[in-house]
Amino acid sequence: MAREFSTVGVVGLGTMGAGIVEVFARNGIDVVAVEISAPALERGRATLKGSTDRAVAKGKLAEADRDALHERVHFAVGLDALHSVDLVIEAVPEHLDLKQRIFAELDRVCRPETILATNTSSLSVTEISVATSRPNQVIGIHFFNPAPVMKLVEVVRTVVTAPEVVADVEALCARLGKVDVTINDRAGFIANALLFGYLNHAVGMFESHYATREDIDAAMKLGCGLPMGPLALMDLIGLDTAYEILDTMYRRGGRDRRHAPVPLLKQMVTAGLLGRKSGRGFYTYERPGSPVVVPDESTPLATDGGLADGARAIAKVGVVGSGTMATGIIEVFAKAGYEVVSVTRGMEKSAKVCEAVKTSLNKGVVRGKLAEADRDAALGRISWSATLDHLADVDLVVEAVVEELSVKKALFASLDEICKPGVVLATTTSSLPVIDVAMATQRPADVVGLHFFNPAPIMPLVEVVRTIRTSPEATATARAVCAALGKTGVVCGDRSGFIVNALLFPYLNDAVKMLEASYSTADDIDHAMKLGCGYPMGPFELLDVVGLDVSLAIQRELYLELREPGFAPAPLLEHLVTAGYLGRKTRRGFRDHSHR
């Protein structure tokens, strides 16, 4: 039988600690909430009151339940108040010496059978436990912020944590309505080990002026369905906290360069730019603690999508290709009012593409997303061709043929001869260098990448890729076209993976390495990222959907370009691809999909 916890102590009443107090008190458990001083205690009390009052205002908590919750909490200054509790959770700042001092004191104050837990997100639970005479009763219970809302708890056992302590804490998590994943004591555990490598990479992208903060954040929200962009999330976490976590993980986790804090991070922390809590981080906020972003000197000026910034007028668009991507792009342009010339290799392929566009538009009508008249008008704007010569009078060409450089280069050389001067030539490549395609023409200044996401009619993001030869006018034209299509265009340089794939796939690769090391299961890692970070899919779900062969090819490209050891494809990913386990399309990837 699992032990019954009737009274729990919480040490440290910052945002995290106050949230943990609320979780226990909401679930009928008495809490002794402890701080170092009377002013700190009052701040903790105010945080708890603010959170529960908001829950009442939103209809998530009855007034009577709120009042009962507050009656269960006893506030006290000093650790001596914890002499009779069944479990203590420490939630003080991430400094090992501070936590060790607190645990040594708790060991003296608390009853011999009391479980001592730390909410650390990055420090070694083992190193904290050795400050006590009962390391077998020390465990990590890592809640996620905001604790009352987030479902995930990482239960971290050390090599000496008693099995019954683990079982008791797992049962307690279930009583709190949380989903727990139990793991061993390793730098960053699951969620932070995967999350912070990605966040650090995004900061590096911003530091090198590869893309603006707005474009990096928009790309990850719209391209991956994430609840927040990485830089906005860093501001929420706190740049000082993020720096401490990365620094600890780098030192404890084998000195992986992915976790070495980007220099800009240390500079911002030194300058007091800590994110929301200081009112300024990557973004500027209305006031310290406010979530409201206000314009600052880095905020891009709003353009009306007009031609003022050098964008050229586009009326007629050519789309070359006959695959899913080409079909979707034809539909997007036709629905937005552009005249479209679809060019494929042969009239048979043209007929297939025509049929696919009609089917998709008809689905829109059936679902009530599109009026019949609009469908007919869109179809009326498209002409079908099997010869590139019909692109002689278009204003923009979008190439969506097979991802082979030789094929694309040959196509662009032909377009260079056929198209009139001033035409913007765009490639939809997701992995090849745009400059290689551009240099196949005599007009590299007019060549740009327009990376649509699949399915193009639905996905709101387009990556606008400028090479070192792309003119500002061509980039402005591409951005204006994205706006006219109702898409968000994010501008980035011509580097492998652009923004989305360059940030997404190393994170997926890190997850595979974690599984390969037998640190956790695919199910627990997926749970951790969905419940702990609000991701729409876990990494292994996503890999099986994308295709393991596609993922491996992208990861290889990134590694070849950056030569960063941390980007080397995980051997397990290579082995699964060699074995023909490619994900859902072969009914077997990281999971067996044959019965689904």
Coordinates of C-alpha atoms in Angstrom, one line a residue:
M1 CA 0.0 0.0 0.0
A2 CA 1.3 3.5 -0.9
R3 CA 1.9 5.8 2.0
E4 CA -0.8 8.4 2.8
F5 CA 0.5 12.0 2.7
S6 CA -1.6 14.2 4.9
T7 CA 0.7 17.2 5.4
V8 CA 3.3 18.4 2.9
G9 CA 5.9 21.2 3.3
V10 CA 7.0 23.5 0.4
V11 CA 10.2 25.5 0.8
G12 CA 10.4 28.6 -1.4
L13 CA 7.3 30.5 -2.5
G14 CA 8.3 32.0 -5.8
T15 CA 6.1 31.4 -8.9
M16 CA 7.0 27.7 -8.9
G17 CA 6.7 27.1 -5.1
A18 CA 3.4 29.0 -4.8
G19 CA 2.1 26.9 -7.7
I20 CA 3.1 23.7 -6.0
V21 CA 1.4 24.8 -2.8
E22 CA -1.8 25.4 -4.8
V23 CA -1.6 22.0 -6.4
F24 CA -1.5 20.2 -3.0
A25 CA -4.1 22.4 -1.3
R26 CA -6.5 22.0 -4.3
N27 CA -6.3 18.3 -3.7
G28 CA -7.2 18.3 -0.1
I29 CA -3.7 18.1 1.4
D30 CA -2.6 20.4 4.2
V31 CA 0.5 22.4 3.3
V32 CA 3.1 24.2 5.4
A33 CA 4.5 26.9 3.1
V34 CA 7.9 28.2 4.2
E35 CA 10.0 31.2 3.2
I36 CA 13.3 32.7 4.5
S37 CA 11.7 36.1 5.7
A38 CA 8.4 37.7 6.4
P39 CA 8.4 39.9 3.3
A40 CA 9.2 36.9 1.1
L41 CA 6.4 35.0 2.8
E42 CA 3.9 37.8 2.1
R43 CA 5.0 37.8 -1.6
G44 CA 4.3 34.1 -1.7
R45 CA 0.9 34.5 -0.1
A46 CA 0.0 37.2 -2.6
T47 CA 1.1 35.0 -5.5
L48 CA -1.1 32.2 -4.3
K49 CA -4.0 34.6 -3.7
G50 CA -3.6 36.1 -7.2
S51 CA -3.6 32.7 -8.9
T52 CA -6.6 31.3 -7.1
D53 CA -8.5 34.6 -7.6
R54 CA -7.8 34.4 -11.3
A55 CA -9.1 30.8 -11.3
V56 CA -12.3 31.9 -9.6
A57 CA -12.7 34.8 -12.1
K58 CA -12.4 32.3 -15.0
G59 CA -14.9 29.9 -13.5
K60 CA -12.3 27.3 -13.0
L61 CA -12.6 27.3 -9.2
A62 CA -15.7 27.9 -6.9
E63 CA -15.3 30.6 -4.3
A64 CA -16.0 28.1 -1.5
D65 CA -13.3 25.8 -2.8
R66 CA -10.8 28.7 -3.0
D67 CA -11.5 29.6 0.6
A68 CA -11.2 26.0 1.7
L69 CA -7.9 25.8 -0.2
H70 CA -6.5 28.8 1.6
E71 CA -7.5 27.3 5.0
R72 CA -5.3 24.3 4.2
V73 CA -2.2 26.4 3.9
H74 CA -0.2 27.4 6.9
F75 CA 2.5 30.0 6.2
A76 CA 5.7 30.2 8.3
V77 CA 9.2 31.7 8.3
G78 CA 12.0 29.2 8.7
L79 CA 12.4 25.4 8.2
D80 CA 11.6 24.5 11.8
A81 CA 7.9 24.7 10.9
L82 CA 8.4 21.5 8.9
H83 CA 9.1 19.2 11.9
S84 CA 6.0 17.0 11.4
V85 CA 5.3 16.9 7.7
D86 CA 5.2 13.7 5.6
L87 CA 7.0 15.1 2.5
V88 CA 8.9 18.3 1.8
I89 CA 9.4 19.8 -1.7
E90 CA 12.1 22.4 -2.1
A91 CA 11.6 25.0 -4.8
V92 CA 14.4 27.6 -4.2
P93 CA 16.6 29.1 -7.0
E94 CA 18.8 26.7 -9.0
H95 CA 22.1 26.9 -6.9
L96 CA 23.6 23.6 -5.7
D97 CA 25.2 25.0 -2.6
L98 CA 21.9 26.7 -1.5
K99 CA 19.9 23.5 -2.0
Q100 CA 22.5 21.4 -0.2
R101 CA 22.4 23.7 2.8
I102 CA 18.6 23.5 2.9
F103 CA 18.6 19.7 2.6
A104 CA 21.1 19.4 5.4
E105 CA 18.8 21.5 7.6
L106 CA 15.7 19.6 6.6
D107 CA 17.5 16.3 7.5
R108 CA 18.0 17.7 11.0
V109 CA 14.4 19.2 11.3
C110 CA 12.2 16.5 9.7
R111 CA 11.1 13.2 11.1
P112 CA 13.3 10.2 10.0
E113 CA 10.6 8.8 7.7
T114 CA 9.9 12.1 5.9
I115 CA 10.6 12.1 2.2
L116 CA 12.7 15.0 1.0
A117 CA 12.1 16.1 -2.6
T118 CA 13.6 18.7 -4.8
N119 CA 11.9 20.5 -7.7
T120 CA 15.2 21.1 -9.5
S121 CA 15.0 21.1 -13.3
S122 CA 18.7 20.7 -14.0
L123 CA 20.9 20.1 -10.9
S124 CA 21.9 16.6 -9.8
V125 CA 19.4 15.1 -7.3
T126 CA 22.2 12.8 -6.2
E127 CA 24.5 15.7 -5.3
I128 CA 21.6 17.3 -3.4
S129 CA 20.8 14.0 -1.6
V130 CA 24.4 13.5 -0.2
A131 CA 24.0 16.6 2.0
T132 CA 21.6 14.4 4.1
S133 CA 22.0 11.3 6.2
R134 CA 19.0 9.7 4.3
P135 CA 19.9 9.8 0.6
N136 CA 17.6 6.8 0.1
Q137 CA 14.7 9.0 1.0
V138 CA 15.6 11.9 -1.4
I139 CA 13.9 12.2 -4.8
G140 CA 13.3 14.7 -7.5
I141 CA 9.7 15.8 -8.1
H142 CA 9.9 18.2 -11.0
F143 CA 6.7 20.2 -11.6
F144 CA 6.3 22.3 -14.7
N145 CA 5.3 26.0 -14.8
P146 CA 2.4 26.9 -14.1
A147 CA 2.2 23.9 -11.7
P148 CA -1.7 24.1 -11.2
V149 CA -2.2 23.8 -15.0
M150 CA 0.6 21.6 -16.4
K151 CA -0.1 17.9 -16.2
L152 CA 3.4 16.5 -16.3
V153 CA 5.6 15.7 -13.3
E154 CA 9.1 14.2 -13.8
V155 CA 9.9 11.8 -10.9
V156 CA 13.7 11.6 -10.6
R157 CA 15.2 8.7 -8.8
T158 CA 18.9 8.5 -7.9
V159 CA 20.9 5.2 -7.7
V160 CA 20.1 5.0 -4.0
T161 CA 16.5 6.3 -3.9
A162 CA 14.4 3.5 -2.2
P163 CA 11.9 1.8 -4.5
E164 CA 9.1 2.3 -2.0
V165 CA 9.8 6.1 -2.0
V166 CA 9.5 6.1 -5.8
A167 CA 6.2 4.1 -5.6
D168 CA 4.8 6.4 -2.9
V169 CA 5.6 9.6 -5.0
E170 CA 4.1 8.0 -8.1
A171 CA 0.9 7.3 -6.2
L172 CA 0.9 10.9 -4.9
C173 CA 1.2 12.2 -8.5
A174 CA -1.9 10.2 -9.5
R175 CA -3.8 11.6 -6.5
L176 CA -2.9 15.1 -7.7
G177 CA -4.3 14.3 -11.2
K178 CA -0.8 14.5 -12.7
V179 CA 0.9 12.3 -15.3
D180 CA 4.3 11.2 -14.0
V181 CA 7.3 9.9 -15.9
T182 CA 9.9 8.2 -13.7
I183 CA 13.5 8.6 -14.8
N184 CA 17.0 8.4 -13.6
D185 CA 19.1 11.4 -12.4
R186 CA 20.6 12.9 -15.5
A187 CA 21.3 16.5 -16.6
G188 CA 18.0 18.2 -17.7
F189 CA 15.9 15.0 -17.2
I190 CA 13.7 14.6 -20.3
A191 CA 11.9 17.8 -21.1
N192 CA 14.7 20.3 -20.3
A193 CA 17.4 18.2 -22.0
L194 CA 15.3 18.3 -25.2
L195 CA 13.9 21.8 -24.8
F196 CA 16.9 23.8 -23.9
G197 CA 19.2 22.6 -26.7
Y198 CA 16.5 23.9 -29.1
L199 CA 16.0 27.2 -27.2
N200 CA 19.8 27.8 -27.2
H201 CA 20.0 27.1 -30.9
A202 CA 17.3 29.6 -31.6
V203 CA 19.2 32.3 -29.5
G204 CA 22.3 31.5 -31.7
M205 CA 20.2 32.0 -34.8
F206 CA 19.1 35.4 -33.5
E207 CA 22.6 36.4 -32.3
S208 CA 24.0 35.8 -35.8
H209 CA 21.3 38.0 -37.4
Y210 CA 20.1 35.0 -39.4
A211 CA 16.5 36.0 -38.9
T212 CA 14.6 38.5 -36.7
R213 CA 13.1 37.5 -33.3
E214 CA 9.6 37.9 -34.7
D215 CA 10.3 35.6 -37.7
I216 CA 12.1 32.9 -35.6
D217 CA 9.1 32.8 -33.2
A218 CA 6.4 32.9 -36.0
A219 CA 8.2 30.1 -37.8
M220 CA 8.1 27.7 -34.9
K221 CA 4.6 28.6 -33.9
L222 CA 3.1 28.4 -37.4
G223 CA 5.4 25.7 -38.9
C224 CA 5.3 23.3 -35.9
G225 CA 2.1 24.3 -34.0
L226 CA 4.1 25.2 -30.9
P227 CA 2.3 27.2 -28.2
M228 CA 5.1 29.8 -28.1
G229 CA 8.1 30.8 -30.2
P230 CA 11.5 30.0 -28.6
L231 CA 12.5 33.6 -27.9
A232 CA 9.2 34.5 -26.3
L233 CA 9.4 31.3 -24.2
M234 CA 13.0 32.2 -23.1
D235 CA 11.5 35.6 -21.9
L236 CA 8.8 33.7 -20.0
I237 CA 11.2 31.3 -18.3
G238 CA 13.7 34.0 -17.5
L239 CA 17.0 34.4 -19.2
D240 CA 18.9 34.0 -16.0
T241 CA 17.1 30.8 -15.2
A242 CA 17.7 29.6 -18.8
Y243 CA 21.4 30.4 -18.6
E244 CA 21.8 28.5 -15.3
I245 CA 20.0 25.4 -16.7
L246 CA 22.1 25.4 -19.9
D247 CA 25.3 26.0 -18.0
T248 CA 24.5 23.2 -15.6
M249 CA 23.5 20.8 -18.4
Y250 CA 26.7 21.6 -20.3
R251 CA 28.9 20.9 -17.3
R252 CA 27.0 17.8 -16.2
G253 CA 25.9 16.4 -19.5
G254 CA 29.2 15.6 -21.2
R255 CA 29.9 19.1 -22.5
D256 CA 27.6 18.9 -25.5
R257 CA 28.0 22.1 -27.5
R258 CA 24.2 22.2 -28.0
H259 CA 24.0 23.1 -24.3
A260 CA 26.9 25.6 -24.1
P261 CA 25.0 28.9 -23.5
V262 CA 25.2 31.2 -26.5
P263 CA 27.4 34.3 -25.6
L264 CA 24.5 36.7 -26.1
L265 CA 22.6 35.0 -23.3
K266 CA 25.3 35.8 -20.7
Q267 CA 25.5 39.4 -22.0
M268 CA 21.8 39.9 -21.7
V269 CA 21.7 38.4 -18.1
T270 CA 24.7 40.7 -17.1
A271 CA 22.8 43.7 -18.6
G272 CA 19.7 42.8 -16.5
L273 CA 17.6 41.9 -19.6
L274 CA 16.0 38.8 -17.9
G275 CA 12.7 38.6 -19.9
R276 CA 9.2 39.3 -18.7
K277 CA 10.2 39.6 -15.0
S278 CA 12.5 42.6 -15.7
G279 CA 10.3 44.0 -18.4
R280 CA 12.9 43.5 -21.1
G281 CA 14.5 40.4 -22.7
F282 CA 14.4 39.5 -26.4
Y283 CA 11.2 41.6 -26.4
T284 CA 10.1 44.7 -24.4
Y285 CA 7.1 44.4 -22.1
E286 CA 4.7 47.0 -20.8
R287 CA 6.2 46.7 -17.3
P288 CA 8.2 44.2 -15.3
G289 CA 6.1 41.0 -14.9
S290 CA 3.7 41.9 -17.7
P291 CA 3.0 39.5 -20.6
V292 CA 2.1 42.4 -22.9
V293 CA 4.7 43.1 -25.6
V294 CA 5.2 46.7 -26.6
P295 CA 7.1 48.0 -29.7
D296 CA 10.8 48.9 -29.3
E297 CA 13.6 49.9 -31.6
S298 CA 13.8 46.4 -33.1
T299 CA 10.1 46.1 -33.9
P300 CA 9.6 45.8 -37.7
L301 CA 7.7 48.6 -39.2
A302 CA 4.2 47.5 -40.4
T303 CA 4.0 47.6 -44.2
D304 CA 0.8 47.7 -46.1
G305 CA 2.0 44.9 -48.4
G306 CA 2.2 47.6 -51.1
L307 CA 5.1 48.3 -53.5
A308 CA 6.7 51.1 -51.3
D309 CA 9.5 48.8 -50.2
G310 CA 10.6 47.9 -53.7
A311 CA 8.3 44.9 -54.2
R312 CA 7.3 44.3 -57.8
A313 CA 3.7 44.0 -59.0
I314 CA 2.7 40.3 -59.5
A315 CA -0.4 39.4 -61.4
K316 CA 0.4 36.2 -63.2
V317 CA 2.2 33.2 -61.6
G318 CA 3.8 30.1 -63.1
V319 CA 3.9 26.9 -61.0
V320 CA 6.2 24.1 -62.3
G321 CA 5.7 20.6 -60.9
S322 CA 3.1 17.9 -60.5
G323 CA 3.4 16.6 -57.0
T324 CA 1.4 17.3 -53.8
M325 CA 3.3 20.5 -53.1
A326 CA 2.8 21.9 -56.6
T327 CA -0.9 21.0 -56.5
G328 CA -1.4 22.8 -53.2
I329 CA 0.6 25.9 -54.4
I330 CA -1.5 26.2 -57.6
E331 CA -4.7 26.1 -55.4
V332 CA -3.3 28.7 -53.0
F333 CA -2.5 31.2 -55.7
A334 CA -5.7 30.7 -57.7
K335 CA -7.9 31.2 -54.6
A336 CA -6.0 34.4 -53.8
G337 CA -6.9 35.9 -57.2
Y338 CA -3.7 35.3 -59.2
E339 CA -3.8 34.1 -62.7
V340 CA -1.9 30.7 -62.6
V341 CA -0.1 28.8 -65.4
S342 CA 0.5 25.2 -64.3
V343 CA 3.4 23.5 -66.2
T344 CA 4.0 19.7 -65.9
R345 CA 5.9 17.2 -68.0
G346 CA 3.2 16.0 -70.3
M347 CA -0.6 16.5 -70.6
E348 CA -1.3 13.3 -68.7
K349 CA 0.3 14.8 -65.6
S350 CA -1.5 18.1 -66.2
A351 CA -4.8 16.2 -66.2
K352 CA -3.9 14.6 -62.8
V353 CA -2.9 17.9 -61.2
C354 CA -6.1 19.5 -62.6
E355 CA -8.2 16.7 -61.0
A356 CA -6.4 17.0 -57.7
V357 CA -6.9 20.8 -57.5
K358 CA -10.6 20.3 -58.4
T359 CA -11.0 17.6 -55.7
S360 CA -9.4 19.8 -53.1
L361 CA -11.5 22.9 -54.0
N362 CA -14.7 20.7 -54.0
K363 CA -13.8 19.6 -50.4
G364 CA -13.6 23.2 -49.4
V365 CA -17.1 23.8 -50.8
V366 CA -18.5 20.6 -49.0
R367 CA -17.0 21.8 -45.7
G368 CA -18.4 25.3 -46.1
K369 CA -15.0 26.9 -46.3
L370 CA -15.4 28.0 -49.9
A371 CA -18.4 29.3 -51.9
E372 CA -19.2 27.5 -55.2
A373 CA -18.7 30.8 -57.1
D374 CA -15.3 31.2 -55.6
R375 CA -14.3 27.7 -56.5
D376 CA -15.4 28.2 -60.1
A377 CA -13.6 31.6 -60.2
A378 CA -10.4 29.9 -58.9
L379 CA -10.5 27.2 -61.4
G380 CA -11.1 29.8 -64.2
R381 CA -7.9 31.5 -63.3
I382 CA -5.7 28.4 -64.0
S383 CA -4.4 27.4 -67.4
W384 CA -2.8 24.0 -67.9
S385 CA 0.4 23.4 -69.9
A386 CA 3.1 20.9 -70.7
T387 CA 5.6 23.4 -72.0
L388 CA 7.8 25.9 -70.2
D389 CA 7.4 28.3 -73.1
H390 CA 4.0 29.3 -71.6
L391 CA 5.8 31.0 -68.8
A392 CA 7.2 33.7 -71.1
D393 CA 4.8 36.4 -69.7
V394 CA 4.4 35.5 -66.0
D395 CA 5.7 37.8 -63.2
L396 CA 6.7 35.0 -60.8
V397 CA 7.6 31.4 -61.2
V398 CA 7.4 28.9 -58.3
E399 CA 9.3 25.7 -58.9
A400 CA 8.1 22.6 -57.0
V401 CA 9.8 19.7 -58.7
V402 CA 11.8 16.7 -57.3
E403 CA 14.4 17.5 -54.6
E404 CA 17.4 16.9 -56.9
L405 CA 19.9 19.7 -57.5
S406 CA 20.7 18.6 -61.1
V407 CA 17.0 18.7 -62.0
K408 CA 16.4 22.1 -60.4
K409 CA 19.5 23.6 -62.0
A410 CA 18.5 22.5 -65.4
L411 CA 15.0 23.8 -64.9
F412 CA 16.3 27.3 -63.7
A413 CA 18.7 27.5 -66.7
S414 CA 15.6 27.0 -69.0
L415 CA 13.5 29.5 -67.0
D416 CA 16.4 32.0 -67.4
E417 CA 16.1 31.8 -71.2
I418 CA 12.3 31.8 -71.4
C419 CA 11.2 34.3 -68.7
K420 CA 11.1 38.1 -69.3
P421 CA 13.5 40.4 -67.3
G422 CA 12.4 41.3 -63.7
V423 CA 10.6 38.0 -63.1
V424 CA 11.1 36.6 -59.6
L425 CA 12.2 32.9 -59.8
A426 CA 11.4 31.0 -56.7
T427 CA 12.3 27.4 -55.6
T428 CA 10.3 25.6 -52.9
T429 CA 13.3 23.4 -51.9
S430 CA 13.3 22.5 -48.2
S431 CA 16.9 21.1 -48.1
L432 CA 19.0 22.2 -51.1
P433 CA 21.1 25.4 -51.1
V434 CA 19.1 28.1 -53.0
I435 CA 22.4 29.8 -54.2
D436 CA 23.2 26.6 -56.2
V437 CA 19.9 26.9 -58.1
A438 CA 20.3 30.7 -58.5
M439 CA 23.8 30.4 -60.1
A440 CA 22.3 28.2 -62.8
T441 CA 20.8 31.5 -64.1
Q442 CA 22.2 34.8 -65.4
R443 CA 20.0 36.6 -62.9
P444 CA 20.8 35.3 -59.4
A445 CA 19.5 38.6 -57.9
D446 CA 16.0 37.6 -58.9
V447 CA 16.1 34.1 -57.4
V448 CA 14.6 33.4 -53.9
G449 CA 13.4 30.5 -51.9
L450 CA 9.7 30.2 -51.1
H451 CA 9.4 27.2 -48.8
F452 CA 5.7 26.4 -48.4
F453 CA 4.7 23.8 -45.7
N454 CA 2.6 20.8 -46.5
P455 CA -0.4 20.9 -47.0
A456 CA 0.1 24.3 -48.6
P457 CA -3.6 25.4 -48.6
I458 CA -3.7 24.9 -44.8
M459 CA -0.3 25.7 -43.4
P460 CA 0.0 29.4 -42.7
L461 CA 3.8 29.7 -42.9
V462 CA 6.2 30.3 -45.8
E463 CA 10.0 30.6 -45.4
V464 CA 11.4 33.3 -47.7
V465 CA 15.0 32.4 -48.3
R466 CA 17.4 35.0 -49.6
T467 CA 20.8 34.1 -50.8
I468 CA 23.9 36.4 -50.7
R469 CA 23.0 37.4 -54.3
T470 CA 19.2 37.9 -53.8
S471 CA 18.2 41.6 -54.3
P472 CA 16.2 43.4 -51.6
E473 CA 13.4 43.9 -54.3
A474 CA 13.1 40.2 -54.9
T475 CA 12.9 39.5 -51.1
A476 CA 10.3 42.3 -50.7
T477 CA 8.3 40.9 -53.6
A478 CA 8.3 37.4 -52.1
R479 CA 7.1 38.8 -48.7
A480 CA 4.4 40.9 -50.3
V481 CA 3.2 37.8 -52.2
C482 CA 3.0 35.8 -49.0
A483 CA 0.9 38.5 -47.4
A484 CA -1.4 38.6 -50.4
L485 CA -1.8 34.8 -50.1
G486 CA -2.8 35.3 -46.4
K487 CA 0.4 33.5 -45.3
T488 CA 3.0 34.6 -42.9
G489 CA 6.3 35.0 -44.7
V490 CA 9.5 34.8 -42.5
V491 CA 12.8 35.9 -44.0
C492 CA 16.0 33.9 -43.4
G493 CA 19.4 33.3 -45.0
D494 CA 20.3 30.4 -47.3
R495 CA 21.5 27.9 -44.7
S496 CA 20.6 24.2 -44.4
G497 CA 17.2 23.7 -42.9
F498 CA 16.3 27.4 -43.0
I499 CA 14.5 28.2 -39.6
V500 CA 12.0 25.5 -38.9
N501 CA 13.9 22.3 -40.0
A502 CA 17.2 23.7 -38.5
L503 CA 15.6 24.1 -35.1
L504 CA 13.2 21.1 -35.3
F505 CA 15.3 18.2 -36.5
P506 CA 18.3 18.5 -34.0
Y507 CA 15.6 18.3 -31.2
L508 CA 14.1 15.2 -32.8
N509 CA 17.6 13.7 -33.2
D510 CA 18.3 14.5 -29.5
A511 CA 15.2 12.6 -28.6
V512 CA 16.4 9.5 -30.6
K513 CA 19.7 9.7 -28.8
M514 CA 17.9 9.8 -25.4
L515 CA 15.9 6.6 -26.4
E516 CA 19.0 5.0 -27.7
A517 CA 20.8 5.5 -24.4
S518 CA 17.8 3.7 -22.7
Y519 CA 17.3 6.7 -20.5
S520 CA 13.5 6.7 -21.1
T521 CA 10.8 5.1 -23.3
A522 CA 9.4 6.6 -26.5
D523 CA 6.0 6.9 -24.7
D524 CA 7.4 8.7 -21.7
I525 CA 9.5 11.1 -23.9
D526 CA 6.4 11.9 -26.0
H527 CA 4.3 12.4 -22.8
A528 CA 7.0 14.7 -21.4
M529 CA 7.1 17.0 -24.5
K530 CA 3.3 17.1 -25.0
L531 CA 2.4 17.6 -21.3
G532 CA 5.5 19.4 -20.1
C533 CA 6.0 21.8 -23.0
G534 CA 2.6 21.9 -24.7
Y535 CA 3.9 20.4 -28.0
P536 CA 1.1 19.1 -30.3
M537 CA 3.0 15.9 -30.9
G538 CA 5.8 14.1 -29.1
P539 CA 9.1 13.6 -31.0
F540 CA 8.5 10.0 -31.9
E541 CA 5.0 10.5 -33.0
L542 CA 6.2 13.3 -35.3
L543 CA 9.2 11.3 -36.6
D544 CA 6.8 8.5 -37.6
V545 CA 4.5 11.0 -39.4
V546 CA 7.3 12.8 -41.2
G547 CA 9.1 9.6 -42.2
L548 CA 12.4 8.4 -40.7
D549 CA 14.1 8.5 -44.1
V550 CA 13.1 12.1 -44.7
S551 CA 14.2 13.0 -41.1
L552 CA 17.6 11.3 -41.5
A553 CA 18.2 13.0 -44.9
I554 CA 17.5 16.5 -43.3
Q555 CA 19.7 15.7 -40.2
R556 CA 22.5 14.6 -42.5
E557 CA 22.3 17.9 -44.5
L558 CA 22.4 19.9 -41.2
Y559 CA 25.4 17.9 -40.0
L560 CA 27.3 18.2 -43.3
E561 CA 26.9 22.0 -43.3
L562 CA 27.5 22.7 -39.6
R563 CA 30.0 19.9 -38.8
E564 CA 28.7 20.1 -35.2
P565 CA 29.2 16.8 -33.4
G566 CA 25.9 17.2 -31.6
F567 CA 24.1 17.3 -35.0
A568 CA 25.5 13.9 -36.1
P569 CA 22.5 11.6 -36.9
A570 CA 21.7 9.2 -34.1
P571 CA 22.8 5.7 -35.0
L572 CA 19.4 4.3 -34.0
L573 CA 17.8 6.5 -36.7
E574 CA 20.2 5.2 -39.3
H575 CA 19.6 1.6 -38.3
L576 CA 15.8 1.9 -38.5
V577 CA 16.0 3.5 -41.9
T578 CA 18.4 0.7 -43.1
A579 CA 15.9 -1.9 -41.8
G580 CA 13.1 -0.3 -43.8
Y581 CA 11.2 1.0 -40.7
L582 CA 10.4 4.4 -42.1
G583 CA 7.3 5.3 -39.9
R584 CA 3.6 5.3 -40.8
K585 CA 4.1 5.0 -44.5
T586 CA 5.7 1.5 -44.0
R587 CA 3.5 0.8 -40.9
R588 CA 6.5 0.5 -38.7
G589 CA 8.9 3.2 -37.3
F590 CA 9.5 3.9 -33.7
R591 CA 6.1 2.3 -33.1
D592 CA 4.2 -0.5 -34.9
H593 CA 1.3 1.1 -36.9
S594 CA 0.1 -2.2 -38.5
H595 CA -3.0 -2.4 -36.3
R596 CA -4.0 1.3 -36.5

